[in-house]
Amino acid sequence: MVGQALRRDGKVVDYEVLGVTMYTCVVWVVNCQMALSINYFTWIQHFFIWGSIVFWYIFLVIYGSVSPNVSTTAHKVLVEACAPSPLYWLVTLLVVICTLLPYFSYRAFQTRFKPMRHDVIQQKRLEGSNHDETSGELPLRLSSKLEHLKRRLRAREL
């Protein structure tokens, strides 16, 4: 990406495009990895994960539109250099995929061959709900075990 004429006036952009691309990839990777590691989404998680990515682009536009005396080399770098370039979007996509692929593969392997406790519970819940797809309840065996544990905890509190 370095040394390509991506600006409208034909000037070569250098480290500012590389920096914006690199930090864009970091923002995308971190937020997407958080999304992959979450088992149950709430609206607040959606808001902060995807909102962080949107906020990054808003920051780049606002900071880039500030006077060049303040924003120095970042002046209009997103609007003039990165956003119009298909290479910027392609690099961002490929970096995100390549960096998340090992994590995704590890989690798939771990879930299949060495599951954590919550993975086992989720699997049992899926197996138990096969008979009734619309039911959001736990399988009877797991539900009765949970009730038994609740009773034991209440007895200890007394």
Tab-separated table of N, CA and C in Angstrom:
chain	number	residue	atom	x	y	z
A	1	MET	N	0.807	-1.202	0.000
A	1	MET	CA	0.000	0.000	0.000
A	1	MET	C	0.846	1.260	0.000
A	2	VAL	N	2.041	1.179	0.548
A	2	VAL	CA	2.878	2.367	0.636
A	2	VAL	C	3.381	2.743	-0.758
A	3	GLY	N	3.358	4.039	-1.046
A	3	GLY	CA	3.902	4.523	-2.304
A	3	GLY	C	2.923	4.541	-3.455
A	4	GLN	N	1.656	4.310	-3.213
A	4	GLN	CA	0.682	4.336	-4.299
A	4	GLN	C	0.010	5.696	-4.345
A	5	ALA	N	-0.288	6.145	-5.535
A	5	ALA	CA	-0.968	7.431	-5.702
A	5	ALA	C	-2.459	7.224	-5.505
A	6	LEU	N	-2.927	7.414	-4.275
A	6	LEU	CA	-4.325	7.180	-3.961
A	6	LEU	C	-5.113	8.478	-3.848
A	7	ARG	N	-4.454	9.618	-3.764
A	7	ARG	CA	-5.147	10.888	-3.628
A	7	ARG	C	-5.626	11.378	-4.978
A	8	ARG	N	-6.636	12.237	-4.951
A	8	ARG	CA	-7.222	12.757	-6.190
A	8	ARG	C	-6.223	13.561	-7.012
A	9	ASP	N	-5.367	14.309	-6.319
A	9	ASP	CA	-4.417	15.156	-7.048
A	9	ASP	C	-3.189	14.390	-7.515
A	10	GLY	N	-3.137	13.090	-7.308
A	10	GLY	CA	-2.038	12.271	-7.799
A	10	GLY	C	-0.850	12.194	-6.869
A	11	LYS	N	-0.909	12.893	-5.746
A	11	LYS	CA	0.203	12.845	-4.806
A	11	LYS	C	0.254	11.475	-4.133
A	12	VAL	N	1.452	11.066	-3.838
A	12	VAL	CA	1.658	9.785	-3.180
A	12	VAL	C	1.454	9.952	-1.679
A	13	VAL	N	0.674	9.066	-1.120
A	13	VAL	CA	0.502	9.062	0.333
A	13	VAL	C	1.379	7.965	0.894
A	14	ASP	N	1.767	8.159	2.126
A	14	ASP	CA	2.765	7.250	2.647
A	14	ASP	C	2.309	6.598	3.946
A	15	TYR	N	2.918	6.970	5.022
A	15	TYR	CA	2.656	6.303	6.288
A	15	TYR	C	1.292	6.605	6.876
A	16	GLU	N	0.688	7.715	6.483
A	16	GLU	CA	-0.637	7.993	7.038
A	16	GLU	C	-1.671	6.988	6.541
A	17	VAL	N	-1.578	6.569	5.302
A	17	VAL	CA	-2.502	5.552	4.787
A	17	VAL	C	-2.211	4.207	5.435
A	18	LEU	N	-0.943	3.884	5.582
A	18	LEU	CA	-0.577	2.636	6.233
A	18	LEU	C	-1.070	2.632	7.683
A	19	GLY	N	-0.923	3.766	8.378
A	19	GLY	CA	-1.374	3.866	9.762
A	19	GLY	C	-2.877	3.739	9.892
A	20	VAL	N	-3.612	4.427	9.035
A	20	VAL	CA	-5.074	4.340	9.077
A	20	VAL	C	-5.531	2.928	8.757
A	21	THR	N	-4.908	2.310	7.778
A	21	THR	CA	-5.267	0.936	7.417
A	21	THR	C	-4.961	-0.020	8.570
A	22	MET	N	-3.802	0.144	9.171
A	22	MET	CA	-3.411	-0.739	10.273
A	22	MET	C	-4.364	-0.593	11.456
A	23	TYR	N	-4.652	0.634	11.858
A	23	TYR	CA	-5.539	0.820	13.003
A	23	TYR	C	-6.981	0.435	12.686
A	24	THR	N	-7.392	0.600	11.458
A	24	THR	CA	-8.721	0.129	11.059
A	24	THR	C	-8.801	-1.383	11.207
A	25	CYS	N	-7.757	-2.065	10.780
A	25	CYS	CA	-7.729	-3.526	10.926
A	25	CYS	C	-7.758	-3.931	12.400
A	26	VAL	N	-7.025	-3.212	13.233
A	26	VAL	CA	-7.014	-3.518	14.665
A	26	VAL	C	-8.405	-3.344	15.259
A	27	VAL	N	-9.073	-2.238	14.927
A	27	VAL	CA	-10.420	-1.983	15.449
A	27	VAL	C	-11.371	-3.093	15.010
A	28	TRP	N	-11.321	-3.468	13.734
A	28	TRP	CA	-12.198	-4.524	13.230
A	28	TRP	C	-11.891	-5.869	13.891
A	29	VAL	N	-10.609	-6.225	13.996
A	29	VAL	CA	-10.237	-7.538	14.541
A	29	VAL	C	-10.640	-7.653	16.004
A	30	VAL	N	-10.335	-6.643	16.800
A	30	VAL	CA	-10.658	-6.701	18.223
A	30	VAL	C	-12.164	-6.816	18.436
A	31	ASN	N	-12.927	-6.016	17.721
A	31	ASN	CA	-14.378	-6.060	17.902
A	31	ASN	C	-14.990	-7.352	17.364
A	32	CYS	N	-14.494	-7.837	16.253
A	32	CYS	CA	-15.020	-9.101	15.715
A	32	CYS	C	-14.633	-10.286	16.597
A	33	GLN	N	-13.447	-10.237	17.198
A	33	GLN	CA	-13.075	-11.324	18.111
A	33	GLN	C	-13.948	-11.300	19.357
A	34	MET	N	-14.269	-10.115	19.835
A	34	MET	CA	-15.216	-10.042	20.956
A	34	MET	C	-16.563	-10.628	20.549
A	35	ALA	N	-17.020	-10.308	19.344
A	35	ALA	CA	-18.302	-10.834	18.881
A	35	ALA	C	-18.257	-12.353	18.757
A	36	LEU	N	-17.123	-12.898	18.337
A	36	LEU	CA	-17.004	-14.350	18.229
A	36	LEU	C	-16.962	-15.034	19.589
A	37	SER	N	-16.437	-14.357	20.581
A	37	SER	CA	-16.300	-15.000	21.888
A	37	SER	C	-17.555	-14.896	22.745
A	38	ILE	N	-18.499	-14.071	22.334
A	38	ILE	CA	-19.734	-13.917	23.095
A	38	ILE	C	-20.709	-15.016	22.702
A	39	ASN	N	-21.297	-15.649	23.697
A	39	ASN	CA	-22.242	-16.736	23.437
A	39	ASN	C	-23.679	-16.260	23.343
A	40	TYR	N	-23.962	-15.147	23.992
A	40	TYR	CA	-25.327	-14.635	24.007
A	40	TYR	C	-25.259	-13.118	23.892
A	41	PHE	N	-25.825	-12.580	22.835
A	41	PHE	CA	-25.783	-11.145	22.587
A	41	PHE	C	-26.955	-10.433	23.243
A	42	THR	N	-26.664	-9.262	23.776
A	42	THR	CA	-27.704	-8.343	24.224
A	42	THR	C	-27.581	-7.096	23.363
A	43	TRP	N	-28.569	-6.222	23.428
A	43	TRP	CA	-28.533	-5.028	22.594
A	43	TRP	C	-27.365	-4.127	22.970
A	44	ILE	N	-26.986	-4.117	24.239
A	44	ILE	CA	-25.883	-3.251	24.664
A	44	ILE	C	-24.558	-3.749	24.104
A	45	GLN	N	-24.398	-5.066	23.991
A	45	GLN	CA	-23.184	-5.612	23.385
A	45	GLN	C	-23.122	-5.267	21.904
A	46	HIS	N	-24.235	-5.417	21.214
A	46	HIS	CA	-24.275	-5.008	19.806
A	46	HIS	C	-23.922	-3.531	19.675
A	47	PHE	N	-24.516	-2.718	20.529
A	47	PHE	CA	-24.291	-1.276	20.476
A	47	PHE	C	-22.808	-0.934	20.620
A	48	PHE	N	-22.135	-1.534	21.593
A	48	PHE	CA	-20.743	-1.176	21.834
A	48	PHE	C	-19.779	-1.818	20.843
A	49	ILE	N	-20.031	-3.044	20.434
A	49	ILE	CA	-19.121	-3.689	19.487
A	49	ILE	C	-19.192	-3.014	18.119
A	50	TRP	N	-20.386	-2.939	17.551
A	50	TRP	CA	-20.505	-2.351	16.208
A	50	TRP	C	-20.415	-0.830	16.268
A	51	GLY	N	-20.818	-0.244	17.390
A	51	GLY	CA	-20.685	1.193	17.570
A	51	GLY	C	-19.232	1.636	17.636
A	52	SER	N	-18.362	0.795	18.175
A	52	SER	CA	-16.935	1.114	18.210
A	52	SER	C	-16.358	1.228	16.811
A	53	ILE	N	-16.790	0.340	15.944
A	53	ILE	CA	-16.306	0.379	14.564
A	53	ILE	C	-16.826	1.637	13.871
A	54	VAL	N	-18.093	1.937	14.049
A	54	VAL	CA	-18.675	3.147	13.452
A	54	VAL	C	-17.992	4.392	14.013
A	55	PHE	N	-17.748	4.395	15.329
A	55	PHE	CA	-17.090	5.539	15.953
A	55	PHE	C	-15.695	5.765	15.390
A	56	TRP	N	-14.963	4.706	15.056
A	56	TRP	CA	-13.633	4.834	14.465
A	56	TRP	C	-13.704	5.607	13.153
A	57	TYR	N	-14.657	5.254	12.311
A	57	TYR	CA	-14.776	5.961	11.033
A	57	TYR	C	-15.229	7.408	11.231
A	58	ILE	N	-16.132	7.617	12.177
A	58	ILE	CA	-16.558	8.993	12.472
A	58	ILE	C	-15.370	9.815	12.975
A	59	PHE	N	-14.563	9.220	13.848
A	59	PHE	CA	-13.374	9.899	14.336
A	59	PHE	C	-12.436	10.265	13.193
A	60	LEU	N	-12.204	9.327	12.277
A	60	LEU	CA	-11.310	9.605	11.150
A	60	LEU	C	-11.823	10.748	10.285
A	61	VAL	N	-13.121	10.799	10.047
A	61	VAL	CA	-13.698	11.871	9.232
A	61	VAL	C	-13.581	13.211	9.959
A	62	ILE	N	-13.925	13.235	11.237
A	62	ILE	CA	-13.876	14.497	11.990
A	62	ILE	C	-12.432	14.963	12.149
A	63	TYR	N	-11.542	14.077	12.548
A	63	TYR	CA	-10.146	14.459	12.741
A	63	TYR	C	-9.493	14.859	11.421
A	64	GLY	N	-9.874	14.198	10.352
A	64	GLY	CA	-9.327	14.538	9.044
A	64	GLY	C	-9.845	15.850	8.497
A	65	SER	N	-10.991	16.298	8.968
A	65	SER	CA	-11.539	17.559	8.466
A	65	SER	C	-11.071	18.764	9.281
A	66	VAL	N	-10.357	18.507	10.363
A	66	VAL	CA	-9.774	19.585	11.158
A	66	VAL	C	-8.606	20.186	10.368
A	67	SER	N	-8.260	21.386	10.688
A	67	SER	CA	-7.164	22.094	10.011
A	67	SER	C	-5.893	21.243	9.969
A	68	PRO	N	-5.144	21.299	8.869
A	68	PRO	CA	-3.895	20.522	8.770
A	68	PRO	C	-2.869	20.907	9.839
A	69	ASN	N	-3.019	22.097	10.422
A	69	ASN	CA	-2.123	22.473	11.513
A	69	ASN	C	-2.331	21.580	12.729
A	70	VAL	N	-3.552	21.089	12.917
A	70	VAL	CA	-3.871	20.220	14.050
A	70	VAL	C	-3.753	18.751	13.657
A	71	SER	N	-4.359	18.383	12.544
A	71	SER	CA	-4.399	16.970	12.155
A	71	SER	C	-3.155	16.524	11.394
A	72	THR	N	-2.276	17.410	11.074
A	72	THR	CA	-1.002	17.162	10.369
A	72	THR	C	-1.195	16.216	9.192
A	73	THR	N	-0.562	15.055	9.217
A	73	THR	CA	-0.599	14.157	8.061
A	73	THR	C	-1.921	13.422	7.912
A	74	ALA	N	-2.775	13.471	8.924
A	74	ALA	CA	-4.058	12.767	8.854
A	74	ALA	C	-5.130	13.606	8.177
A	75	HIS	N	-4.772	14.767	7.644
A	75	HIS	CA	-5.763	15.650	7.026
A	75	HIS	C	-6.413	14.970	5.822
A	76	LYS	N	-7.686	14.679	5.953
A	76	LYS	CA	-8.515	14.056	4.910
A	76	LYS	C	-7.946	12.742	4.373
A	77	VAL	N	-7.231	12.019	5.207
A	77	VAL	CA	-6.633	10.768	4.739
A	77	VAL	C	-7.698	9.705	4.455
A	78	LEU	N	-8.748	9.650	5.256
A	78	LEU	CA	-9.798	8.660	4.990
A	78	LEU	C	-10.627	9.064	3.787
A	79	VAL	N	-11.062	10.305	3.767
A	79	VAL	CA	-11.977	10.762	2.721
A	79	VAL	C	-11.305	10.781	1.346
A	80	GLU	N	-10.068	11.252	1.275
A	80	GLU	CA	-9.412	11.399	-0.025
A	80	GLU	C	-8.571	10.209	-0.445
A	81	ALA	N	-7.980	9.509	0.516
A	81	ALA	CA	-7.032	8.464	0.144
A	81	ALA	C	-7.560	7.052	0.370
A	82	CYS	N	-8.088	6.789	1.550
A	82	CYS	CA	-8.441	5.400	1.891
A	82	CYS	C	-9.808	4.966	1.375
A	83	ALA	N	-10.837	5.707	1.713
A	83	ALA	CA	-12.199	5.293	1.373
A	83	ALA	C	-12.425	5.074	-0.121
A	84	PRO	N	-11.878	5.928	-1.010
A	84	PRO	CA	-12.101	5.670	-2.439
A	84	PRO	C	-11.293	4.492	-2.992
A	85	SER	N	-10.327	4.017	-2.241
A	85	SER	CA	-9.446	2.954	-2.736
A	85	SER	C	-10.001	1.571	-2.422
A	86	PRO	N	-10.245	0.753	-3.440
A	86	PRO	CA	-10.687	-0.626	-3.183
A	86	PRO	C	-9.622	-1.433	-2.439
A	87	LEU	N	-8.361	-1.055	-2.626
A	87	LEU	CA	-7.276	-1.764	-1.957
A	87	LEU	C	-7.374	-1.631	-0.435
A	88	TYR	N	-7.770	-0.472	0.038
A	88	TYR	CA	-7.941	-0.248	1.478
A	88	TYR	C	-8.993	-1.204	2.048
A	89	TRP	N	-10.116	-1.317	1.388
A	89	TRP	CA	-11.199	-2.183	1.869
A	89	TRP	C	-10.825	-3.656	1.736
A	90	LEU	N	-10.121	-4.008	0.662
A	90	LEU	CA	-9.695	-5.391	0.463
A	90	LEU	C	-8.672	-5.807	1.526
A	91	VAL	N	-7.701	-4.939	1.781
A	91	VAL	CA	-6.705	-5.244	2.805
A	91	VAL	C	-7.370	-5.388	4.171
A	92	THR	N	-8.288	-4.492	4.485
A	92	THR	CA	-8.992	-4.572	5.767
A	92	THR	C	-9.728	-5.906	5.892
A	93	LEU	N	-10.445	-6.288	4.866
A	93	LEU	CA	-11.190	-7.556	4.890
A	93	LEU	C	-10.260	-8.757	5.032
A	94	LEU	N	-9.194	-8.792	4.239
A	94	LEU	CA	-8.283	-9.941	4.283
A	94	LEU	C	-7.542	-10.041	5.614
A	95	VAL	N	-7.128	-8.911	6.161
A	95	VAL	CA	-6.440	-8.936	7.453
A	95	VAL	C	-7.381	-9.433	8.543
A	96	VAL	N	-8.609	-8.963	8.533
A	96	VAL	CA	-9.577	-9.408	9.542
A	96	VAL	C	-9.814	-10.909	9.425
A	97	ILE	N	-9.990	-11.406	8.236
A	97	ILE	CA	-10.217	-12.844	8.036
A	97	ILE	C	-8.994	-13.647	8.461
A	98	CYS	N	-7.813	-13.221	8.028
A	98	CYS	CA	-6.592	-13.971	8.341
A	98	CYS	C	-6.251	-13.960	9.824
A	99	THR	N	-6.566	-12.894	10.514
A	99	THR	CA	-6.257	-12.855	11.940
A	99	THR	C	-7.309	-13.562	12.785
A	100	LEU	N	-8.540	-13.618	12.331
A	100	LEU	CA	-9.580	-14.290	13.105
A	100	LEU	C	-9.675	-15.782	12.795
A	101	LEU	N	-9.142	-16.209	11.685
A	101	LEU	CA	-9.213	-17.623	11.310
A	101	LEU	C	-8.539	-18.538	12.338
A	102	PRO	N	-7.338	-18.222	12.842
A	102	PRO	CA	-6.770	-19.091	13.878
A	102	PRO	C	-7.612	-19.143	15.153
A	103	TYR	N	-8.148	-18.009	15.575
A	103	TYR	CA	-8.993	-17.985	16.767
A	103	TYR	C	-10.261	-18.811	16.547
A	104	PHE	N	-10.889	-18.617	15.401
A	104	PHE	CA	-12.106	-19.364	15.085
A	104	PHE	C	-11.816	-20.865	15.019
A	105	SER	N	-10.694	-21.236	14.398
A	105	SER	CA	-10.312	-22.652	14.302
A	105	SER	C	-10.037	-23.244	15.678
A	106	TYR	N	-9.333	-22.493	16.515
A	106	TYR	CA	-9.038	-22.961	17.867
A	106	TYR	C	-10.321	-23.172	18.656
A	107	ARG	N	-11.254	-22.222	18.595
A	107	ARG	CA	-12.512	-22.362	19.334
A	107	ARG	C	-13.322	-23.540	18.813
A	108	ALA	N	-13.331	-23.750	17.501
A	108	ALA	CA	-14.064	-24.891	16.949
A	108	ALA	C	-13.433	-26.205	17.405
A	109	PHE	N	-12.109	-26.267	17.388
A	109	PHE	CA	-11.404	-27.459	17.850
A	109	PHE	C	-11.652	-27.690	19.334
A	110	GLN	N	-11.554	-26.628	20.117
A	110	GLN	CA	-11.757	-26.738	21.555
A	110	GLN	C	-13.178	-27.175	21.881
A	111	THR	N	-14.158	-26.601	21.210
A	111	THR	CA	-15.551	-26.955	21.460
A	111	THR	C	-15.812	-28.419	21.114
A	112	ARG	N	-15.166	-28.896	20.077
A	112	ARG	CA	-15.394	-30.273	19.635
A	112	ARG	C	-14.649	-31.296	20.482
A	113	PHE	N	-13.367	-31.034	20.800
A	113	PHE	CA	-12.535	-32.059	21.419
A	113	PHE	C	-12.186	-31.812	22.893
A	114	LYS	N	-12.205	-30.584	23.347
A	114	LYS	CA	-11.921	-30.295	24.749
A	114	LYS	C	-12.814	-29.149	25.199
A	115	PRO	N	-14.109	-29.431	25.288
A	115	PRO	CA	-15.063	-28.347	25.586
A	115	PRO	C	-14.955	-27.841	27.014
A	116	MET	N	-15.234	-26.555	27.175
A	116	MET	CA	-15.319	-25.963	28.506
A	116	MET	C	-16.703	-26.276	29.066
A	117	ARG	N	-16.910	-25.946	30.324
A	117	ARG	CA	-18.181	-26.300	30.969
A	117	ARG	C	-19.373	-25.673	30.260
A	118	HIS	N	-19.247	-24.405	29.885
A	118	HIS	CA	-20.396	-23.775	29.228
A	118	HIS	C	-20.639	-24.358	27.845
A	119	ASP	N	-19.587	-24.877	27.194
A	119	ASP	CA	-19.781	-25.554	25.906
A	119	ASP	C	-20.588	-26.834	26.090
A	120	VAL	N	-20.295	-27.568	27.156
A	120	VAL	CA	-21.026	-28.815	27.448
A	120	VAL	C	-22.492	-28.505	27.740
A	121	ILE	N	-22.729	-27.466	28.533
A	121	ILE	CA	-24.111	-27.090	28.862
A	121	ILE	C	-24.869	-26.690	27.603
A	122	GLN	N	-24.224	-25.907	26.747
A	122	GLN	CA	-24.888	-25.510	25.500
A	122	GLN	C	-25.186	-26.716	24.622
A	123	GLN	N	-24.254	-27.655	24.559
A	123	GLN	CA	-24.467	-28.846	23.744
A	123	GLN	C	-25.606	-29.691	24.297
A	124	LYS	N	-25.646	-29.845	25.610
A	124	LYS	CA	-26.737	-30.605	26.233
A	124	LYS	C	-28.072	-29.922	25.976
A	125	ARG	N	-28.064	-28.604	26.054
A	125	ARG	CA	-29.298	-27.866	25.815
A	125	ARG	C	-29.773	-28.045	24.372
A	126	LEU	N	-28.824	-28.012	23.429
A	126	LEU	CA	-29.186	-28.224	22.025
A	126	LEU	C	-29.712	-29.635	21.802
A	127	GLU	N	-29.077	-30.620	22.410
A	127	GLU	CA	-29.526	-32.002	22.258
A	127	GLU	C	-30.909	-32.200	22.873
A	128	GLY	N	-31.159	-31.548	23.987
A	128	GLY	CA	-32.443	-31.685	24.665
A	128	GLY	C	-33.560	-30.945	23.970
A	129	SER	N	-33.229	-29.901	23.227
A	129	SER	CA	-34.286	-29.124	22.575
A	129	SER	C	-34.586	-29.616	21.171
A	130	ASN	N	-33.935	-30.689	20.718
A	130	ASN	CA	-34.210	-31.218	19.384
A	130	ASN	C	-35.645	-31.718	19.258
A	131	HIS	N	-36.208	-32.201	20.366
A	131	HIS	CA	-37.567	-32.728	20.300
A	131	HIS	C	-38.592	-31.604	20.218
A	132	ASP	N	-38.255	-30.435	20.723
A	132	ASP	CA	-39.183	-29.311	20.685
A	132	ASP	C	-38.405	-28.056	20.340
A	133	GLU	N	-38.357	-27.718	19.071
A	133	GLU	CA	-37.557	-26.600	18.586
A	133	GLU	C	-38.005	-25.263	19.159
A	134	THR	N	-39.285	-25.118	19.484
A	134	THR	CA	-39.781	-23.825	19.937
A	134	THR	C	-39.585	-23.616	21.431
A	135	SER	N	-39.273	-24.665	22.155
A	135	SER	CA	-39.131	-24.546	23.602
A	135	SER	C	-37.815	-23.872	23.952
A	136	GLY	N	-37.869	-22.914	24.860
A	136	GLY	CA	-36.667	-22.253	25.324
A	136	GLY	C	-36.235	-22.780	26.677
A	137	GLU	N	-36.840	-23.886	27.112
A	137	GLU	CA	-36.548	-24.427	28.426
A	137	GLU	C	-35.379	-25.399	28.355
A	138	LEU	N	-34.744	-25.586	29.508
A	138	LEU	CA	-33.668	-26.556	29.597
A	138	LEU	C	-34.250	-27.962	29.552
A	139	PRO	N	-33.462	-28.938	29.125
A	139	PRO	CA	-33.934	-30.323	29.165
A	139	PRO	C	-34.308	-30.712	30.588
A	140	LEU	N	-35.204	-31.653	30.721
A	140	LEU	CA	-35.743	-32.036	32.020
A	140	LEU	C	-34.646	-32.480	32.986
A	141	ARG	N	-33.694	-33.306	32.524
A	141	ARG	CA	-32.623	-33.771	33.407
A	141	ARG	C	-31.795	-32.615	33.935
A	142	LEU	N	-31.398	-31.703	33.063
A	142	LEU	CA	-30.579	-30.571	33.469
A	142	LEU	C	-31.377	-29.628	34.356
A	143	SER	N	-32.644	-29.446	34.035
A	143	SER	CA	-33.503	-28.584	34.843
A	143	SER	C	-33.668	-29.143	36.245
A	144	SER	N	-33.854	-30.452	36.360
A	144	SER	CA	-34.017	-31.057	37.690
A	144	SER	C	-32.710	-30.980	38.479
A	145	LYS	N	-31.565	-31.099	37.813
A	145	LYS	CA	-30.283	-30.958	38.501
A	145	LYS	C	-30.108	-29.539	39.026
A	146	LEU	N	-30.500	-28.554	38.233
A	146	LEU	CA	-30.407	-27.170	38.671
A	146	LEU	C	-31.317	-26.907	39.867
A	147	GLU	N	-32.529	-27.447	39.839
A	147	GLU	CA	-33.443	-27.293	40.969
A	147	GLU	C	-32.872	-27.945	42.222
A	148	HIS	N	-32.253	-29.103	42.054
A	148	HIS	CA	-31.629	-29.791	43.187
A	148	HIS	C	-30.507	-28.938	43.768
A	149	LEU	N	-29.675	-28.345	42.913
A	149	LEU	CA	-28.596	-27.481	43.382
A	149	LEU	C	-29.138	-26.243	44.091
A	150	LYS	N	-30.212	-25.671	43.582
A	150	LYS	CA	-30.817	-24.499	44.223
A	150	LYS	C	-31.313	-24.852	45.622
A	151	ARG	N	-31.958	-26.035	45.753
A	151	ARG	CA	-32.452	-26.460	47.066
A	151	ARG	C	-31.304	-26.660	48.041
A	152	ARG	N	-30.200	-27.239	47.580
A	152	ARG	CA	-29.039	-27.450	48.454
A	152	ARG	C	-28.448	-26.120	48.905
A	153	LEU	N	-28.390	-25.130	47.989
A	153	LEU	CA	-27.872	-23.818	48.356
A	153	LEU	C	-28.774	-23.123	49.368
A	154	ARG	N	-30.081	-23.248	49.171
A	154	ARG	CA	-31.019	-22.648	50.135
A	154	ARG	C	-30.885	-23.299	51.510
A	155	ALA	N	-30.681	-24.609	51.530
A	155	ALA	CA	-30.523	-25.325	52.798
A	155	ALA	C	-29.246	-24.883	53.525
A	156	ARG	N	-28.197	-24.606	52.787
A	156	ARG	CA	-26.943	-24.134	53.395
A	156	ARG	C	-27.113	-22.733	53.971
A	157	GLU	N	-27.933	-21.905	53.342
A	157	GLU	CA	-28.139	-20.542	53.809
A	157	GLU	C	-28.902	-20.516	55.123
A	158	LEU	N	-29.741	-21.524	55.365
A	158	LEU	CA	-30.534	-21.570	56.600
A	158	LEU	C	-29.686	-22.015	57.712
